[in-house]
Coordinates of C-alpha atoms in Angstrom, one line a residue:
M1 CA 129.8 106.1 70.5
R2 CA 129.2 108.9 73.0
Q3 CA 126.3 110.2 70.9
M4 CA 124.8 106.7 70.7
L5 CA 125.0 106.2 74.5
R6 CA 123.4 109.6 75.0
A7 CA 120.6 108.6 72.7
W8 CA 119.9 105.4 74.6
L9 CA 120.0 107.3 77.9
Q10 CA 117.5 109.8 76.5
A11 CA 115.3 107.0 75.2
S12 CA 115.4 105.2 78.6
R13 CA 113.8 108.2 80.5
L14 CA 115.3 106.9 83.7
P15 CA 113.5 109.3 86.0
S16 CA 110.3 107.4 85.2
Q17 CA 111.8 104.4 86.9
A18 CA 110.2 105.9 90.1
Y19 CA 106.7 105.0 88.7
L20 CA 107.7 101.3 89.0
F21 CA 110.4 101.2 91.7
L22 CA 108.1 102.6 94.4
P23 CA 105.0 100.4 93.9
L24 CA 107.3 97.3 93.7
L25 CA 109.1 98.4 96.8
L26 CA 105.8 99.0 98.6
G27 CA 104.4 95.6 97.6
Q28 CA 107.5 93.8 99.0
V29 CA 107.5 95.8 102.2
L30 CA 103.8 95.0 102.6
A31 CA 104.6 91.3 102.3
W32 CA 107.3 91.6 105.0
Y33 CA 105.0 93.6 107.2
F34 CA 102.0 91.2 107.0
T35 CA 103.7 87.8 106.5
G36 CA 107.2 88.3 107.9
Q37 CA 108.7 86.8 104.7
W38 CA 111.7 88.5 103.1
S39 CA 114.4 87.5 100.6
W40 CA 117.1 89.9 99.4
V41 CA 117.5 87.7 96.3
V42 CA 113.8 88.1 95.5
F43 CA 114.1 91.8 96.2
V44 CA 116.8 92.3 93.6
L45 CA 114.9 90.2 91.1
V46 CA 111.7 92.2 91.6
Q47 CA 113.4 95.5 91.2
L48 CA 115.2 94.2 88.1
F49 CA 111.8 93.3 86.7
G50 CA 110.8 96.9 87.3
L51 CA 113.9 98.2 85.5
F52 CA 113.4 96.0 82.5
D53 CA 109.6 96.6 82.4
Q54 CA 110.1 100.4 82.5
L55 CA 112.5 100.2 79.6
Y56 CA 110.1 98.1 77.7
I57 CA 107.3 100.6 78.3
V58 CA 109.2 103.7 77.2
Y59 CA 110.8 102.1 74.2
A60 CA 107.6 100.6 73.0
N61 CA 105.6 103.7 73.6
D62 CA 108.1 105.8 71.6
V63 CA 107.6 103.5 68.7
A64 CA 103.8 103.4 69.0
D65 CA 103.5 107.2 69.4
E66 CA 106.2 108.3 66.9
A67 CA 103.8 110.2 64.6
T68 CA 101.9 111.8 67.5
D69 CA 105.2 112.9 69.1
R70 CA 106.4 114.4 65.9
D71 CA 103.3 116.6 65.9
N72 CA 103.7 117.5 69.6
A73 CA 105.0 121.1 70.0
T74 CA 104.7 121.1 73.8
P75 CA 106.7 118.1 75.1
T76 CA 107.7 118.0 78.8
L77 CA 110.0 115.9 81.0
Y78 CA 106.9 113.8 81.8
S79 CA 105.1 113.6 78.5
G80 CA 105.6 113.7 74.7
G81 CA 108.0 110.8 74.5
S82 CA 111.8 110.8 74.7
R83 CA 112.1 112.5 71.3
V84 CA 114.9 110.1 70.1
L85 CA 112.8 109.1 67.1
V86 CA 111.7 112.7 66.4
E87 CA 115.3 113.8 66.5
G88 CA 116.5 110.9 64.4
A89 CA 118.9 109.7 67.1
L90 CA 117.6 106.1 66.9
A91 CA 115.7 104.1 64.4
S92 CA 112.2 102.9 65.1
A93 CA 113.0 99.3 64.3
T94 CA 116.0 99.4 66.6
L95 CA 114.0 100.8 69.5
L96 CA 111.2 98.2 69.0
R97 CA 113.8 95.3 69.1
A98 CA 115.1 96.8 72.3
A99 CA 111.6 96.9 73.7
W100 CA 111.1 93.2 73.0
A101 CA 114.5 92.4 74.6
M102 CA 113.5 94.3 77.7
A103 CA 110.2 92.5 77.9
G104 CA 112.0 89.2 77.6
L105 CA 114.4 90.2 80.5
A106 CA 111.4 91.3 82.6
V107 CA 109.7 87.9 82.1
A108 CA 113.0 86.2 82.8
S109 CA 113.3 88.0 86.1
T110 CA 109.9 86.6 87.3
L111 CA 110.9 83.2 86.0
M112 CA 114.0 83.3 88.2
I113 CA 111.8 84.2 91.2
G114 CA 109.9 81.0 90.5
V115 CA 113.1 78.9 90.1
L116 CA 115.0 80.3 93.1
A117 CA 112.1 80.9 95.6
G118 CA 109.4 78.6 94.3
H119 CA 107.0 81.6 94.0
W120 CA 105.4 81.3 90.6
L121 CA 102.6 83.9 90.8
P122 CA 104.9 86.8 89.7
L123 CA 105.3 85.1 86.3
P124 CA 101.7 85.4 85.1
L125 CA 101.4 88.8 86.8
G126 CA 104.4 89.9 84.9
L127 CA 103.0 88.7 81.6
V128 CA 99.8 90.6 82.4
G129 CA 101.8 93.7 82.8
I130 CA 103.5 93.2 79.5
A131 CA 100.2 92.6 77.8
L132 CA 98.6 95.7 79.3
L133 CA 101.3 97.9 77.6
W134 CA 100.6 96.2 74.3
A135 CA 96.9 96.7 74.7
Y136 CA 97.6 100.4 75.6
S137 CA 99.8 101.3 72.6
F138 CA 99.5 98.7 69.8
P139 CA 96.8 97.1 67.6
P140 CA 94.3 95.5 67.7
L141 CA 93.2 97.3 71.0
K142 CA 95.4 100.4 71.0
L143 CA 93.3 101.8 73.9
S144 CA 95.5 104.9 74.4
Y145 CA 93.8 106.0 71.1
R146 CA 90.4 104.4 71.4
G147 CA 89.9 105.5 75.0
G148 CA 90.6 103.8 78.3
G149 CA 94.4 104.1 78.2
E150 CA 94.5 105.9 81.6
W151 CA 92.6 103.0 83.2
L152 CA 95.1 100.5 81.8
Q153 CA 98.0 102.5 83.1
T154 CA 96.3 102.7 86.5
L155 CA 95.7 99.0 86.5
G156 CA 99.2 98.1 85.6
L157 CA 101.1 100.5 87.8
G158 CA 98.7 100.8 90.6
M159 CA 97.5 97.2 91.0
V160 CA 99.6 94.6 89.1
L161 CA 102.9 95.9 90.3
P162 CA 102.2 95.8 94.1
L163 CA 100.5 92.4 93.7
L164 CA 103.5 91.0 91.8
A165 CA 105.9 92.3 94.4
F166 CA 103.8 91.1 97.3
S167 CA 103.5 87.6 95.8
A168 CA 107.2 87.4 95.0
Q169 CA 108.1 87.7 98.6
A170 CA 105.1 86.0 100.2
G171 CA 104.4 83.3 97.6
D172 CA 100.8 84.1 97.3
L173 CA 98.3 86.9 98.0
R174 CA 97.0 85.7 101.3
G175 CA 97.3 88.6 103.8
F176 CA 97.4 91.3 101.1
P177 CA 95.7 94.5 102.4
W178 CA 93.3 95.0 99.5
E179 CA 92.0 98.3 101.0
V180 CA 95.3 100.0 100.1
F181 CA 94.0 100.1 96.5
A182 CA 91.4 102.7 97.6
V183 CA 94.3 105.1 97.7
L184 CA 96.8 103.7 95.2
L185 CA 94.4 103.5 92.3
P186 CA 93.0 107.1 92.4
L187 CA 96.5 108.5 92.8
N188 CA 97.7 106.5 89.8
L189 CA 94.7 107.6 87.7
A190 CA 95.3 111.2 88.7
T191 CA 98.9 110.9 87.5
A192 CA 97.9 109.1 84.3
I193 CA 95.5 111.9 83.4
A194 CA 98.0 114.6 84.4
T195 CA 100.8 113.4 82.1
A196 CA 98.4 113.7 79.1
L197 CA 97.6 117.3 79.8
P198 CA 100.5 118.9 77.8
D199 CA 99.7 116.6 74.9
Q200 CA 96.1 117.7 74.4
S201 CA 96.5 119.4 71.0
S202 CA 98.7 116.7 69.4
D203 CA 96.6 113.9 70.9
A204 CA 93.4 115.6 69.5
R205 CA 94.9 115.8 66.0
A206 CA 95.9 112.2 66.3
E207 CA 92.3 111.4 67.3
K208 CA 93.4 110.0 70.6
R209 CA 90.4 109.7 72.9
T210 CA 92.2 110.5 76.2
L211 CA 90.2 111.9 79.0
V212 CA 91.9 115.3 78.5
V213 CA 90.9 115.3 74.8
V214 CA 87.3 114.2 75.4
H215 CA 86.5 116.4 78.4
G216 CA 89.0 119.3 78.0
L217 CA 91.8 120.8 80.1
G218 CA 89.7 122.5 82.8
P219 CA 87.6 119.5 83.8
A220 CA 90.6 117.2 83.6
R221 CA 92.6 119.4 85.9
R222 CA 89.7 119.5 88.4
F223 CA 89.2 115.8 88.2
I224 CA 92.9 115.2 89.0
L225 CA 92.6 117.3 92.1
V226 CA 89.4 115.5 93.2
L227 CA 90.9 112.1 92.7
A228 CA 94.1 112.9 94.6
A229 CA 92.3 114.7 97.5
G230 CA 89.8 111.8 97.8
A231 CA 92.6 109.2 97.8
L232 CA 94.5 111.0 100.6
A233 CA 91.3 111.4 102.6
L234 CA 90.6 107.7 102.3
H235 CA 94.1 107.0 103.7
G236 CA 92.9 108.7 107.0
F237 CA 90.0 106.2 107.2
Y238 CA 92.0 103.0 106.9
A239 CA 95.7 103.5 107.5
A240 CA 96.1 103.6 111.2
E241 CA 93.7 100.7 112.0
L242 CA 94.5 98.4 109.0
L243 CA 98.2 98.9 108.8
L244 CA 98.7 99.2 112.6
I245 CA 101.3 102.0 112.0
G246 CA 99.8 104.4 114.6
D247 CA 97.9 107.6 114.2
T248 CA 101.0 109.8 114.3
A249 CA 102.8 107.8 111.6
A250 CA 99.6 107.6 109.5
R251 CA 99.4 111.4 109.6
W252 CA 103.0 111.9 108.7
V253 CA 102.6 109.8 105.6
L254 CA 100.3 112.5 104.3
A255 CA 102.5 115.5 105.1
V256 CA 104.4 115.8 101.7
P257 CA 101.5 114.5 99.5
A258 CA 99.0 116.9 101.1
A259 CA 101.4 119.9 100.8
S260 CA 102.1 119.0 97.2
L261 CA 98.4 118.7 96.4
L262 CA 97.6 122.1 97.9
L263 CA 100.3 123.7 95.8
A264 CA 99.0 121.9 92.7
A265 CA 95.5 123.3 93.4
A266 CA 97.0 126.8 93.7
V267 CA 98.5 126.7 90.2
H268 CA 96.0 124.5 88.3
L269 CA 94.0 127.3 86.7
R270 CA 97.2 128.6 85.0
A271 CA 98.4 125.1 83.9
E272 CA 98.2 125.5 80.1
P273 CA 100.3 123.4 77.7
G274 CA 103.8 124.9 77.1
T275 CA 103.7 127.0 80.3
R276 CA 105.8 126.8 83.5
A277 CA 102.6 126.5 85.4
M278 CA 101.9 123.3 83.5
D279 CA 105.3 122.0 84.4
A280 CA 104.8 122.9 88.0
F281 CA 101.3 121.3 88.1
L282 CA 102.6 118.1 86.6
F283 CA 105.5 117.9 89.0
L284 CA 103.3 118.5 92.0
V285 CA 100.7 115.9 91.0
I286 CA 103.4 113.4 90.4
L287 CA 105.1 114.3 93.7
T288 CA 101.7 113.8 95.5
H289 CA 101.5 110.3 94.2
L290 CA 105.1 109.2 94.6
S291 CA 105.7 110.8 98.0
Y292 CA 102.7 108.9 99.3
L293 CA 104.1 105.6 98.1
A294 CA 107.5 106.5 99.6
G295 CA 105.9 107.7 102.9
L296 CA 103.7 104.7 103.3
T297 CA 106.7 102.4 102.7
W298 CA 108.8 104.2 105.2
A299 CA 106.0 104.1 107.8
L300 CA 105.8 100.3 107.5
L301 CA 109.5 99.7 108.1

């Protein structure tokens, strides 16, 4: 029993909840900030959607990438799957059934938002999020192999989630500050590319056409830094005026992301798969992204 529980916790990769929790939280805070609408019941349902959606994503991805993960000799905390299938801790069919169950619970969460709050837009947006993962990992599209998987990941986490969360609280998308995507989307894309860096060799053998495989480690690392730096620079152009949070608060939002990005730039040349420098680079790129989301949310409160 204890081993089974440990296997499910390993498969769930709970630290990756932050990828969904923060954009969903930001979307809801933006709705409160711009429309004045807030419901704690809706808040709980939106974050439950994020919990179930994340579990659907990691379970389904493990099933879709089982062969590639078995060939991956350089897994990290952030990439290479949970390893439960590789280690034989769980069966593929069991994990796939769990993925579908989590997808059903995620959709049910958005359905409850419609029933309880009368806000129905989260339901189709939630279905779009579910479909994006299927297009990412499974036939007939399987874009994580054909190319374009990073863009799907960016669209799902960087755009669909904030829109779903905003509409859950506000009822529609009127008043949404669309300019925020000038920062959110590049940061999400940088993270999506970064998490594929350690998997370059196994992805290449699996004939995955990720940006890292197609263009190589060096160009991918540089592109990540350019994306993140450009995103943070754009924050300076829009944040204080658009969000009315004041110049000082707008600058403080950048404190941790900018410091993290500078450290990432310092280690990026040594970031090779299987090295501590790669682990550090990944951590710092992810921290740049997530600390921006957390900082912007805090500044709006």
